[in-house]
PDB file of C-alpha atoms in Angstrom:
ATOM      1  CA  MET A 175     -26.201 -20.285 -19.568  1.00 78.00           C
ATOM      2  CA  VAL A 176     -27.049 -16.569 -19.460  1.00 88.00           C
ATOM      3  CA  PRO A 177     -30.282 -15.533 -17.669  1.00 89.00           C
ATOM      4  CA  ASP A 178     -32.966 -14.141 -19.974  1.00 92.00           C
ATOM      5  CA  ASN A 179     -33.275 -10.918 -17.970  1.00 95.00           C
ATOM      6  CA  LEU A 180     -29.581  -9.920 -18.314  1.00 97.00           C
ATOM      7  CA  MET A 181     -28.795  -6.774 -20.330  1.00 98.00           C
ATOM      8  CA  VAL A 182     -25.512  -4.967 -21.013  1.00 98.00           C
ATOM      9  CA  PHE A 183     -25.298  -1.268 -21.899  1.00 98.00           C
ATOM     10  CA  THR A 184     -22.303   0.971 -22.560  1.00 98.00           C
ATOM     11  CA  GLY A 185     -21.412   4.645 -22.607  1.00 97.00           C
ATOM     12  CA  ASN A 186     -18.758   6.201 -24.827  1.00 98.00           C
ATOM     13  CA  ALA A 187     -15.692   5.271 -22.758  1.00 98.00           C
ATOM     14  CA  ASN A 188     -14.919   1.835 -24.194  1.00 97.00           C
ATOM     15  CA  PRO A 189     -17.599   0.582 -26.621  1.00 97.00           C
ATOM     16  CA  LYS A 190     -15.220  -1.898 -28.268  1.00 97.00           C
ATOM     17  CA  LEU A 191     -14.751  -3.777 -24.989  1.00 98.00           C
ATOM     18  CA  ALA A 192     -18.507  -3.639 -24.310  1.00 98.00           C
ATOM     19  CA  HIS A 193     -19.288  -5.184 -27.711  1.00 98.00           C
ATOM     20  CA  ALA A 194     -16.727  -7.942 -27.047  1.00 98.00           C
ATOM     21  CA  VAL A 195     -18.292  -8.678 -23.637  1.00 98.00           C
ATOM     22  CA  ALA A 196     -21.779  -8.843 -25.176  1.00 97.00           C
ATOM     23  CA  GLU A 197     -20.437 -11.162 -27.881  1.00 97.00           C
ATOM     24  CA  HIS A 198     -18.959 -13.452 -25.196  1.00 96.00           C
ATOM     25  CA  LEU A 199     -22.362 -13.528 -23.470  1.00 97.00           C
ATOM     26  CA  ASN A 200     -24.051 -14.128 -26.841  1.00 96.00           C
ATOM     27  CA  ILE A 201     -26.519 -11.286 -26.271  1.00 97.00           C
ATOM     28  CA  PRO A 202     -27.056  -7.995 -28.144  1.00 97.00           C
ATOM     29  CA  LEU A 203     -25.720  -4.809 -26.575  1.00 97.00           C
ATOM     30  CA  GLY A 204     -28.519  -2.727 -25.053  1.00 97.00           C
ATOM     31  CA  GLU A 205     -29.787   0.119 -27.215  1.00 97.00           C
ATOM     32  CA  ALA A 206     -29.235   3.579 -25.747  1.00 97.00           C
ATOM     33  CA  VAL A 207     -28.332   7.046 -26.955  1.00 97.00           C
ATOM     34  CA  VAL A 208     -25.517   8.613 -24.921  1.00 97.00           C
ATOM     35  CA  SER A 209     -24.685  12.007 -26.379  1.00 97.00           C
ATOM     36  CA  HIS A 210     -23.631  15.535 -25.414  1.00 96.00           C
ATOM     37  CA  PHE A 211     -25.286  18.906 -25.948  1.00 96.00           C
ATOM     38  CA  SER A 212     -23.159  21.681 -27.444  1.00 96.00           C
ATOM     39  CA  ASP A 213     -22.381  23.032 -23.963  1.00 96.00           C
ATOM     40  CA  GLY A 214     -21.071  19.631 -22.807  1.00 94.00           C
ATOM     41  CA  GLU A 215     -24.120  18.419 -20.877  1.00 97.00           C
ATOM     42  CA  VAL A 216     -24.725  14.663 -21.088  1.00 97.00           C
ATOM     43  CA  MET A 217     -27.998  13.344 -22.496  1.00 97.00           C
ATOM     44  CA  VAL A 218     -29.048   9.691 -22.132  1.00 97.00           C
ATOM     45  CA  GLU A 219     -32.075   7.934 -23.620  1.00 97.00           C
ATOM     46  CA  ILE A 220     -32.712   4.212 -23.140  1.00 97.00           C
ATOM     47  CA  ASP A 221     -34.254   2.854 -26.347  1.00 97.00           C
ATOM     48  CA  GLU A 222     -35.659  -0.455 -25.117  1.00 96.00           C
ATOM     49  CA  LYS A 223     -37.622  -1.939 -22.232  1.00 97.00           C
ATOM     50  CA  VAL A 224     -35.591  -2.598 -19.067  1.00 98.00           C
ATOM     51  CA  ARG A 225     -38.368  -3.010 -16.479  1.00 98.00           C
ATOM     52  CA  GLY A 226     -37.474  -5.827 -14.098  1.00 97.00           C
ATOM     53  CA  ARG A 227     -34.171  -6.569 -15.884  1.00 98.00           C
ATOM     54  CA  ASP A 228     -30.709  -7.233 -14.433  1.00 98.00           C
ATOM     55  CA  VAL A 229     -28.703  -4.446 -16.090  1.00 98.00           C
ATOM     56  CA  PHE A 230     -24.914  -4.044 -16.366  1.00 98.00           C
ATOM     57  CA  ILE A 231     -23.427  -0.736 -17.573  1.00 98.00           C
ATOM     58  CA  LEU A 232     -19.873  -1.111 -18.874  1.00 98.00           C
ATOM     59  CA  GLN A 233     -18.039   2.210 -18.550  1.00 98.00           C
ATOM     60  CA  SER A 234     -14.409   2.829 -17.591  1.00 97.00           C
ATOM     61  CA  THR A 235     -13.848   6.212 -15.963  1.00 97.00           C
ATOM     62  CA  CYS A 236     -10.739   6.883 -18.039  1.00 96.00           C
ATOM     63  CA  SER A 237      -9.906  10.077 -19.953  1.00 95.00           C
ATOM     64  CA  PRO A 238     -11.961  12.215 -20.324  1.00 96.00           C
ATOM     65  CA  THR A 239     -12.535  11.061 -16.757  1.00 97.00           C
ATOM     66  CA  ASN A 240     -15.234  13.474 -15.649  1.00 97.00           C
ATOM     67  CA  ASP A 241     -17.263  13.125 -18.867  1.00 97.00           C
ATOM     68  CA  ASN A 242     -17.196   9.339 -18.624  1.00 98.00           C
ATOM     69  CA  LEU A 243     -18.099   9.392 -14.940  1.00 98.00           C
ATOM     70  CA  MET A 244     -21.026  11.725 -15.615  1.00 98.00           C
ATOM     71  CA  GLU A 245     -22.227   9.496 -18.464  1.00 98.00           C
ATOM     72  CA  LEU A 246     -22.198   6.525 -16.112  1.00 98.00           C
ATOM     73  CA  MET A 247     -24.170   8.297 -13.393  1.00 98.00           C
ATOM     74  CA  ILE A 248     -26.803   9.646 -15.781  1.00 98.00           C
ATOM     75  CA  MET A 249     -27.188   6.207 -17.401  1.00 98.00           C
ATOM     76  CA  VAL A 250     -27.761   4.722 -13.949  1.00 98.00           C
ATOM     77  CA  ASP A 251     -30.430   7.330 -13.231  1.00 98.00           C
ATOM     78  CA  ALA A 252     -32.137   6.736 -16.579  1.00 98.00           C
ATOM     79  CA  LEU A 253     -32.228   2.979 -15.990  1.00 98.00           C
ATOM     80  CA  ARG A 254     -33.441   3.404 -12.415  1.00 98.00           C
ATOM     81  CA  ARG A 255     -36.313   5.617 -13.606  1.00 97.00           C
ATOM     82  CA  ALA A 256     -37.090   2.997 -16.270  1.00 97.00           C
ATOM     83  CA  SER A 257     -37.596   0.435 -13.457  1.00 98.00           C
ATOM     84  CA  ALA A 258     -34.559  -1.810 -13.960  1.00 98.00           C
ATOM     85  CA  ARG A 259     -34.532  -4.423 -11.168  1.00 98.00           C
ATOM     86  CA  ARG A 260     -30.787  -4.275 -10.464  1.00 98.00           C
ATOM     87  CA  ILE A 261     -28.092  -1.999 -11.856  1.00 98.00           C
ATOM     88  CA  THR A 262     -24.416  -2.995 -11.775  1.00 98.00           C
ATOM     89  CA  ALA A 263     -21.753  -0.449 -12.702  1.00 98.00           C
ATOM     90  CA  VAL A 264     -19.039  -2.365 -14.555  1.00 98.00           C
ATOM     91  CA  MET A 265     -15.952  -0.139 -14.310  1.00 98.00           C
ATOM     92  CA  PRO A 266     -12.974  -1.987 -15.811  1.00 98.00           C
ATOM     93  CA  TYR A 267     -10.866   1.027 -14.772  1.00 98.00           C
ATOM     94  CA  TYR A 268     -11.964   2.917 -11.651  1.00 98.00           C
ATOM     95  CA  GLY A 269     -10.849   6.523 -12.037  1.00 96.00           C
ATOM     96  CA  TYR A 270      -9.758   8.573  -9.005  1.00 97.00           C
ATOM     97  CA  ALA A 271      -8.571   5.353  -7.320  1.00 96.00           C
ATOM     98  CA  ARG A 272      -5.148   6.860  -6.583  1.00 94.00           C
ATOM     99  CA  GLN A 273      -6.791   9.497  -4.385  1.00 94.00           C
ATOM    100  CA  ASP A 274      -7.794   7.020  -1.684  1.00 94.00           C
ATOM    101  CA  ARG A 275      -6.331   8.608   1.486  1.00 91.00           C
ATOM    102  CA  ARG A 276      -4.957  11.777   3.064  1.00 88.00           C
ATOM    103  CA  PRO A 277      -1.168  11.321   3.016  1.00 82.00           C
ATOM    104  CA  ARG A 278       0.467  12.803   6.114  1.00 76.00           C
ATOM    105  CA  SER A 279      -2.727  14.770   6.908  1.00 73.00           C
ATOM    106  CA  VAL A 280      -2.342  16.968   3.819  1.00 81.00           C
ATOM    107  CA  ARG A 281      -5.498  18.997   3.149  1.00 89.00           C
ATOM    108  CA  VAL A 282      -6.797  17.011   0.176  1.00 93.00           C
ATOM    109  CA  ALA A 283     -10.008  15.238  -0.748  1.00 94.00           C
ATOM    110  CA  ILE A 284     -10.383  11.462  -0.630  1.00 95.00           C
ATOM    111  CA  SER A 285     -11.745  11.510  -4.152  1.00 97.00           C
ATOM    112  CA  ALA A 286     -12.152   7.746  -4.497  1.00 97.00           C
ATOM    113  CA  LYS A 287     -14.703   7.960  -1.678  1.00 97.00           C
ATOM    114  CA  VAL A 288     -16.439  10.924  -3.365  1.00 98.00           C
ATOM    115  CA  VAL A 289     -16.895   8.823  -6.518  1.00 98.00           C
ATOM    116  CA  ALA A 290     -18.294   5.939  -4.439  1.00 98.00           C
ATOM    117  CA  ASN A 291     -20.805   8.286  -2.795  1.00 98.00           C
ATOM    118  CA  MET A 292     -21.872   9.706  -6.163  1.00 97.00           C
ATOM    119  CA  LEU A 293     -22.474   6.276  -7.690  1.00 98.00           C
ATOM    120  CA  GLN A 294     -24.519   5.120  -4.717  1.00 97.00           C
ATOM    121  CA  SER A 295     -26.535   8.335  -4.667  1.00 97.00           C
ATOM    122  CA  VAL A 296     -27.874   7.707  -8.197  1.00 97.00           C
ATOM    123  CA  GLY A 297     -28.855   4.124  -7.407  1.00 97.00           C
ATOM    124  CA  VAL A 298     -26.044   1.697  -8.255  1.00 98.00           C
ATOM    125  CA  ASP A 299     -26.801  -1.697  -6.655  1.00 98.00           C
ATOM    126  CA  ARG A 300     -23.414  -3.290  -7.290  1.00 98.00           C
ATOM    127  CA  VAL A 301     -19.966  -2.457  -8.675  1.00 98.00           C
ATOM    128  CA  LEU A 302     -17.682  -4.667 -10.778  1.00 98.00           C
ATOM    129  CA  THR A 303     -14.142  -3.463 -11.404  1.00 98.00           C
ATOM    130  CA  MET A 304     -10.666  -4.798 -12.164  1.00 98.00           C
ATOM    131  CA  ASP A 305      -7.373  -4.440 -10.267  1.00 96.00           C
ATOM    132  CA  LEU A 306      -8.358  -1.584  -7.966  1.00 96.00           C
ATOM    133  CA  HIS A 307      -5.335   0.557  -7.165  1.00 94.00           C
ATOM    134  CA  ALA A 308      -6.154   0.153  -3.470  1.00 91.00           C
ATOM    135  CA  ASP A 309      -8.258  -2.770  -2.205  1.00 92.00           C
ATOM    136  CA  GLN A 310      -9.663  -0.696   0.652  1.00 93.00           C
ATOM    137  CA  ILE A 311     -11.729   1.323  -1.850  1.00 97.00           C
ATOM    138  CA  GLN A 312     -14.205  -1.565  -1.682  1.00 97.00           C
ATOM    139  CA  GLY A 313     -14.957  -0.388   1.852  1.00 96.00           C
ATOM    140  CA  PHE A 314     -15.977   3.051   0.576  1.00 97.00           C
ATOM    141  CA  PHE A 315     -19.149   1.453  -0.791  1.00 98.00           C
ATOM    142  CA  ASP A 316     -22.211   0.241   1.101  1.00 97.00           C
ATOM    143  CA  VAL A 317     -23.132  -2.019  -1.838  1.00 97.00           C
ATOM    144  CA  PRO A 318     -21.317  -5.182  -2.992  1.00 97.00           C
ATOM    145  CA  VAL A 319     -18.071  -4.621  -4.924  1.00 98.00           C
ATOM    146  CA  ASP A 320     -16.419  -7.346  -7.012  1.00 97.00           C
ATOM    147  CA  ASN A 321     -12.746  -6.550  -7.653  1.00 97.00           C
ATOM    148  CA  ILE A 322     -11.524  -9.052 -10.250  1.00 97.00           C
ATOM    149  CA  TYR A 323      -7.999  -9.543 -11.569  1.00 95.00           C
ATOM    150  CA  ALA A 324      -6.239  -9.363 -14.922  1.00 95.00           C
ATOM    151  CA  THR A 325      -3.547 -11.781 -13.688  1.00 92.00           C
ATOM    152  CA  PRO A 326      -4.885 -14.879 -15.529  1.00 93.00           C
ATOM    153  CA  ILE A 327      -4.930 -12.994 -18.857  1.00 95.00           C
ATOM    154  CA  LEU A 328      -1.493 -11.420 -18.389  1.00 96.00           C
ATOM    155  CA  LEU A 329       0.028 -14.669 -17.115  1.00 94.00           C
ATOM    156  CA  ARG A 330      -1.255 -16.584 -20.135  1.00 94.00           C
ATOM    157  CA  GLU A 331       0.339 -14.012 -22.449  1.00 95.00           C
ATOM    158  CA  LEU A 332       3.570 -13.998 -20.434  1.00 95.00           C
ATOM    159  CA  GLN A 333       3.916 -17.783 -20.374  1.00 93.00           C
ATOM    160  CA  SER A 334       3.445 -17.964 -24.145  1.00 94.00           C
ATOM    161  CA  ARG A 335       6.649 -15.917 -24.599  1.00 92.00           C
ATOM    162  CA  ASN A 336       8.986 -18.456 -22.912  1.00 92.00           C
ATOM    163  CA  TYR A 337      11.322 -15.761 -21.563  1.00 93.00           C
ATOM    164  CA  GLU A 338      14.882 -16.763 -20.731  1.00 90.00           C
ATOM    165  CA  ASN A 339      15.679 -16.871 -16.984  1.00 94.00           C
ATOM    166  CA  PRO A 340      12.787 -14.599 -15.871  1.00 96.00           C
ATOM    167  CA  VAL A 341      12.539 -12.622 -12.631  1.00 97.00           C
ATOM    168  CA  VAL A 342       9.467 -10.654 -11.528  1.00 97.00           C
ATOM    169  CA  VAL A 343       9.998  -7.017 -10.538  1.00 96.00           C
ATOM    170  CA  SER A 344       7.797  -4.858  -8.333  1.00 94.00           C
ATOM    171  CA  PRO A 345       8.296  -1.184  -9.333  1.00 90.00           C
ATOM    172  CA  ASP A 346       7.632  -0.063  -5.751  1.00 85.00           C
ATOM    173  CA  VAL A 347       7.024  -1.455  -2.271  1.00 82.00           C
ATOM    174  CA  GLY A 348       3.252  -1.112  -2.700  1.00 82.00           C
ATOM    175  CA  GLY A 349       3.236  -3.637  -5.542  1.00 88.00           C
ATOM    176  CA  VAL A 350       4.998  -6.428  -3.663  1.00 91.00           C
ATOM    177  CA  VAL A 351       1.846  -8.528  -3.119  1.00 90.00           C
ATOM    178  CA  ARG A 352       1.018  -8.456  -6.847  1.00 90.00           C
ATOM    179  CA  ALA A 353       4.611  -9.251  -7.837  1.00 93.00           C
ATOM    180  CA  ARG A 354       4.894 -12.065  -5.303  1.00 93.00           C
ATOM    181  CA  ALA A 355       1.733 -13.707  -6.655  1.00 90.00           C
ATOM    182  CA  MET A 356       3.059 -13.565 -10.226  1.00 93.00           C
ATOM    183  CA  ALA A 357       6.484 -14.848  -9.159  1.00 94.00           C
ATOM    184  CA  LYS A 358       4.799 -17.761  -7.381  1.00 92.00           C
ATOM    185  CA  SER A 359       2.780 -18.628 -10.490  1.00 91.00           C
ATOM    186  CA  LEU A 360       5.959 -18.554 -12.601  1.00 92.00           C
ATOM    187  CA  ASN A 361       7.994 -20.374  -9.937  1.00 93.00           C
ATOM    188  CA  THR A 362      10.703 -17.723 -10.068  1.00 94.00           C
ATOM    189  CA  ASP A 363      12.348 -15.000  -7.938  1.00 94.00           C
ATOM    190  CA  MET A 364      11.183 -11.480  -7.163  1.00 96.00           C
ATOM    191  CA  VAL A 365      13.004  -8.129  -7.131  1.00 95.00           C
ATOM    192  CA  ILE A 366      11.813  -4.881  -5.530  1.00 94.00           C
ATOM    193  CA  ILE A 367      12.605  -1.344  -6.669  1.00 91.00           C
ATOM    194  CA  ASP A 368      12.668   1.166  -3.823  1.00 84.00           C
ATOM    195  CA  LYS A 369      11.752   4.557  -5.234  1.00 73.00           C
ATOM    196  CA  ARG A 370      11.135   8.072  -3.986  1.00 70.00           C
ATOM    197  CA  ARG A 371       8.431  10.277  -5.533  1.00 65.00           C
ATOM    198  CA  PRO A 372       9.272  13.986  -4.959  1.00 65.00           C
ATOM    199  CA  ARG A 373       5.959  15.156  -6.456  1.00 69.00           C
ATOM    200  CA  PRO A 374       2.954  13.626  -8.311  1.00 66.00           C
ATOM    201  CA  ASN A 375       3.756  11.865 -11.619  1.00 62.00           C
ATOM    202  CA  VAL A 376       7.505  12.170 -10.947  1.00 65.00           C
ATOM    203  CA  ALA A 377       9.419   9.092  -9.795  1.00 59.00           C
ATOM    204  CA  GLU A 378      13.088   8.608  -8.980  1.00 65.00           C
ATOM    205  CA  VAL A 379      14.619   5.140  -8.682  1.00 58.00           C
ATOM    206  CA  MET A 380      16.716   4.835  -5.538  1.00 66.00           C
ATOM    207  CA  ASN A 381      17.609   1.223  -4.658  1.00 82.00           C
ATOM    208  CA  LEU A 382      17.238  -2.251  -6.168  1.00 89.00           C
ATOM    209  CA  ILE A 383      16.554  -5.147  -3.808  1.00 91.00           C
ATOM    210  CA  GLY A 384      17.596  -8.392  -5.517  1.00 92.00           C
ATOM    211  CA  GLU A 385      19.794  -9.593  -8.396  1.00 93.00           C
ATOM    212  CA  VAL A 386      18.876  -9.059 -12.067  1.00 95.00           C
ATOM    213  CA  ALA A 387      22.176  -9.553 -13.929  1.00 96.00           C
ATOM    214  CA  GLY A 388      21.737 -11.885 -16.897  1.00 96.00           C
ATOM    215  CA  ARG A 389      17.974 -12.201 -16.393  1.00 96.00           C
ATOM    216  CA  THR A 390      14.757 -11.190 -18.179  1.00 97.00           C
ATOM    217  CA  CYS A 391      12.946  -8.742 -15.903  1.00 97.00           C
ATOM    218  CA  ILE A 392       9.137  -8.814 -15.822  1.00 97.00           C
ATOM    219  CA  ILE A 393       7.755  -5.614 -14.280  1.00 97.00           C
ATOM    220  CA  THR A 394       4.188  -5.964 -13.033  1.00 96.00           C
ATOM    221  CA  ASP A 395       1.888  -3.150 -11.908  1.00 95.00           C
ATOM    222  CA  ASP A 396      -1.760  -2.059 -12.006  1.00 96.00           C
ATOM    223  CA  ILE A 397      -1.441   1.336 -13.749  1.00 97.00           C
ATOM    224  CA  VAL A 398       0.945   2.947 -16.219  1.00 97.00           C
ATOM    225  CA  ASP A 399       0.208   6.673 -16.439  1.00 97.00           C
ATOM    226  CA  THR A 400       2.975   9.036 -17.586  1.00 95.00           C
ATOM    227  CA  ALA A 401       5.385   6.040 -17.658  1.00 95.00           C
ATOM    228  CA  GLY A 402       8.077   7.884 -15.689  1.00 90.00           C
ATOM    229  CA  THR A 403       8.300   5.150 -13.031  1.00 87.00           C
ATOM    230  CA  LEU A 404       8.292   2.403 -15.655  1.00 93.00           C
ATOM    231  CA  CYS A 405      11.011   3.933 -17.839  1.00 93.00           C
ATOM    232  CA  ASN A 406      13.230   4.780 -14.861  1.00 89.00           C
ATOM    233  CA  ALA A 407      12.832   1.219 -13.630  1.00 91.00           C
ATOM    234  CA  ALA A 408      13.770  -0.216 -17.041  1.00 95.00           C
ATOM    235  CA  LYS A 409      16.880   1.972 -17.150  1.00 93.00           C
ATOM    236  CA  ALA A 410      17.942   0.929 -13.648  1.00 91.00           C
ATOM    237  CA  LEU A 411      17.441  -2.759 -14.432  1.00 95.00           C
ATOM    238  CA  LYS A 412      19.433  -2.583 -17.679  1.00 96.00           C
ATOM    239  CA  GLU A 413      22.247  -0.706 -15.880  1.00 93.00           C
ATOM    240  CA  ARG A 414      22.415  -3.575 -13.405  1.00 93.00           C
ATOM    241  CA  GLY A 415      22.784  -6.212 -16.102  1.00 96.00           C
ATOM    242  CA  ALA A 416      19.272  -7.253 -17.116  1.00 96.00           C
ATOM    243  CA  ILE A 417      19.259  -8.752 -20.627  1.00 96.00           C
ATOM    244  CA  LYS A 418      15.643  -7.784 -21.309  1.00 97.00           C
ATOM    245  CA  VAL A 419      12.952  -5.720 -19.565  1.00 97.00           C
ATOM    246  CA  CYS A 420       9.242  -6.267 -20.235  1.00 98.00           C
ATOM    247  CA  ALA A 421       6.237  -4.877 -18.371  1.00 98.00           C
ATOM    248  CA  TYR A 422       2.817  -6.454 -17.822  1.00 98.00           C
ATOM    249  CA  ILE A 423       0.378  -3.815 -16.601  1.00 98.00           C
ATOM    250  CA  THR A 424      -3.420  -3.816 -16.357  1.00 98.00           C
ATOM    251  CA  HIS A 425      -4.549  -0.238 -16.989  1.00 98.00           C
ATOM    252  CA  PRO A 426      -2.901   1.739 -19.854  1.00 98.00           C
ATOM    253  CA  VAL A 427      -3.725   5.306 -18.784  1.00 98.00           C
ATOM    254  CA  LEU A 428      -0.709   6.500 -20.840  1.00 97.00           C
ATOM    255  CA  SER A 429      -1.212  10.231 -20.416  1.00 96.00           C
ATOM    256  CA  GLY A 430       1.040  13.184 -21.313  1.00 95.00           C
ATOM    257  CA  PRO A 431       4.505  12.175 -22.581  1.00 96.00           C
ATOM    258  CA  ALA A 432       4.010   8.447 -21.867  1.00 97.00           C
ATOM    259  CA  ILE A 433       4.273   7.146 -25.439  1.00 97.00           C
ATOM    260  CA  GLU A 434       7.352   9.210 -26.266  1.00 97.00           C
ATOM    261  CA  ARG A 435       9.022   8.046 -23.067  1.00 97.00           C
ATOM    262  CA  ILE A 436       8.236   4.379 -23.749  1.00 98.00           C
ATOM    263  CA  THR A 437       9.439   4.615 -27.349  1.00 97.00           C
ATOM    264  CA  ASN A 438      12.792   6.104 -26.294  1.00 97.00           C
ATOM    265  CA  SER A 439      13.256   4.005 -23.150  1.00 96.00           C
ATOM    266  CA  ASP A 440      15.205   0.833 -22.301  1.00 96.00           C
ATOM    267  CA  LEU A 441      11.890  -1.019 -22.044  1.00 97.00           C
ATOM    268  CA  ASP A 442      11.685  -3.837 -24.598  1.00 97.00           C
ATOM    269  CA  GLU A 443       7.927  -4.423 -24.473  1.00 97.00           C
ATOM    270  CA  LEU A 444       4.831  -3.226 -22.631  1.00 98.00           C
ATOM    271  CA  VAL A 445       1.829  -5.567 -22.465  1.00 98.00           C
ATOM    272  CA  VAL A 446      -1.449  -3.997 -21.302  1.00 98.00           C
ATOM    273  CA  THR A 447      -5.141  -4.911 -21.261  1.00 98.00           C
ATOM    274  CA  ASP A 448      -8.081  -3.177 -22.934  1.00 98.00           C
ATOM    275  CA  THR A 449      -9.713  -1.868 -19.735  1.00 98.00           C
ATOM    276  CA  ILE A 450      -8.848   1.500 -21.313  1.00 98.00           C
ATOM    277  CA  PRO A 451      -8.817   1.986 -25.119  1.00 98.00           C
ATOM    278  CA  LEU A 452      -5.411   2.937 -26.493  1.00 97.00           C
ATOM    279  CA  ARG A 453      -5.042   6.341 -28.116  1.00 94.00           C
ATOM    280  CA  GLU A 454      -3.778   6.540 -31.701  1.00 95.00           C
ATOM    281  CA  ASP A 455      -0.061   7.014 -30.964  1.00 95.00           C
ATOM    282  CA  ALA A 456      -0.132   4.122 -28.492  1.00 97.00           C
ATOM    283  CA  LEU A 457      -1.649   1.828 -31.129  1.00 96.00           C
ATOM    284  CA  LYS A 458       1.216   2.730 -33.468  1.00 96.00           C
ATOM    285  CA  CYS A 459       3.948   2.193 -30.847  1.00 97.00           C
ATOM    286  CA  PRO A 460       5.809  -1.050 -31.711  1.00 96.00           C
ATOM    287  CA  LYS A 461       6.679  -1.650 -28.048  1.00 98.00           C
ATOM    288  CA  ILE A 462       3.043  -1.828 -26.867  1.00 98.00           C
ATOM    289  CA  THR A 463       0.882  -4.974 -27.063  1.00 97.00           C
ATOM    290  CA  GLN A 464      -2.738  -5.040 -25.902  1.00 98.00           C
ATOM    291  CA  VAL A 465      -4.638  -8.146 -24.754  1.00 98.00           C
ATOM    292  CA  SER A 466      -8.369  -8.329 -24.083  1.00 98.00           C
ATOM    293  CA  VAL A 467     -10.145  -8.914 -20.776  1.00 98.00           C
ATOM    294  CA  ALA A 468     -13.565  -9.216 -22.469  1.00 98.00           C
ATOM    295  CA  ASN A 469     -13.933 -12.937 -21.765  1.00 97.00           C
ATOM    296  CA  ILE A 470     -13.168 -12.638 -18.076  1.00 97.00           C
ATOM    297  CA  PHE A 471     -15.617  -9.737 -17.713  1.00 98.00           C
ATOM    298  CA  GLY A 472     -18.224 -11.668 -19.669  1.00 97.00           C
ATOM    299  CA  GLU A 473     -17.839 -14.731 -17.462  1.00 96.00           C
ATOM    300  CA  THR A 474     -17.941 -12.615 -14.281  1.00 97.00           C
ATOM    301  CA  ILE A 475     -21.111 -10.816 -15.414  1.00 98.00           C
ATOM    302  CA  SER A 476     -22.705 -14.162 -16.215  1.00 97.00           C
ATOM    303  CA  ARG A 477     -21.823 -15.512 -12.773  1.00 96.00           C
ATOM    304  CA  ILE A 478     -23.201 -12.437 -10.998  1.00 97.00           C
ATOM    305  CA  ALA A 479     -26.450 -12.702 -12.956  1.00 97.00           C
ATOM    306  CA  ARG A 480     -26.725 -16.424 -12.101  1.00 95.00           C
ATOM    307  CA  GLU A 481     -25.786 -15.796  -8.449  1.00 95.00           C
ATOM    308  CA  ASP A 482     -22.750 -18.077  -8.844  1.00 94.00           C
ATOM    309  CA  SER A 483     -19.331 -17.659  -7.213  1.00 94.00           C
ATOM    310  CA  VAL A 484     -17.038 -14.993  -8.696  1.00 94.00           C
ATOM    311  CA  SER A 485     -14.071 -15.793  -6.462  1.00 91.00           C
ATOM    312  CA  ALA A 486     -13.934 -19.322  -7.890  1.00 90.00           C
ATOM    313  CA  LEU A 487     -12.608 -17.792 -11.114  1.00 88.00           C
ATOM    314  CA  PHE A 488      -9.470 -16.604  -9.318  1.00 85.00           C
ATOM    315  CA  GLU A 489      -8.730 -19.367  -6.815  1.00 77.00           C
ATOM    316  CA  ASN A 490      -5.210 -19.841  -8.204  1.00 68.00           C
ATOM    317  CA  CYS A 491      -4.346 -16.124  -8.438  1.00 63.00           C
TER     318      CYS A 491
END
């Protein structure tokens, strides 16, 4: 049952996912105009009554990142001024999440914290996101944050393939926890790739910890951006005797030369979710398959609105 006061709105980042979530909830998508003036300024107008309502704004902060983030903040302000009772920012993909610390005291911003401050300053009451790049980002907020997981969706797709002699691969040391959880669910082994990154968006495979000869390698990660890490990993695994290399990754950022790299790589298949809409060349790439997380977002939104447990959805993850 969905509470009568629940409403879902969307900006321009991922309207297809928003419509699918609203369809799962069996409610109409909230009516709003989210447009841009000729100089790039964002204009938002809410076209229906929201006073006293429990409002969810679905907006990934994917490319164009800053435009989508600004749309989200101005929508929050518009809804706050229209007297919405509670406003939840539903961010399937949380942009700037990779800028979550100062590595080796380098003089850089902690941009993930800046985004958290901005969202809170305009009146967000709660945040719902998926597979945060770093769990500690939840601590950047002084409001509740629900970080849900794509694992059930990706696992269901993976298990339907019946891969021969599978082994789960973590593309770096930071992804070991995610890989271990998937390996446990599949009752199989895990392999770790030890890599060195000389500069941003450039990865170099160094060492492989574990045996992959004669096995189907399942690479799991949260983000695929320029696909350099992924393609280097696939090459290294094939060189060491893997019979097939597939990747199951939540957020398909796929910027720059990513599609060309994937097309020409040793990777056999890349399975991603729709937290970020695929660009045209990605949709045409025969190696890329996209699965939807609309149902899991719909169920989570329903549970938040009903004040039910969200964690119960992921007890086996």
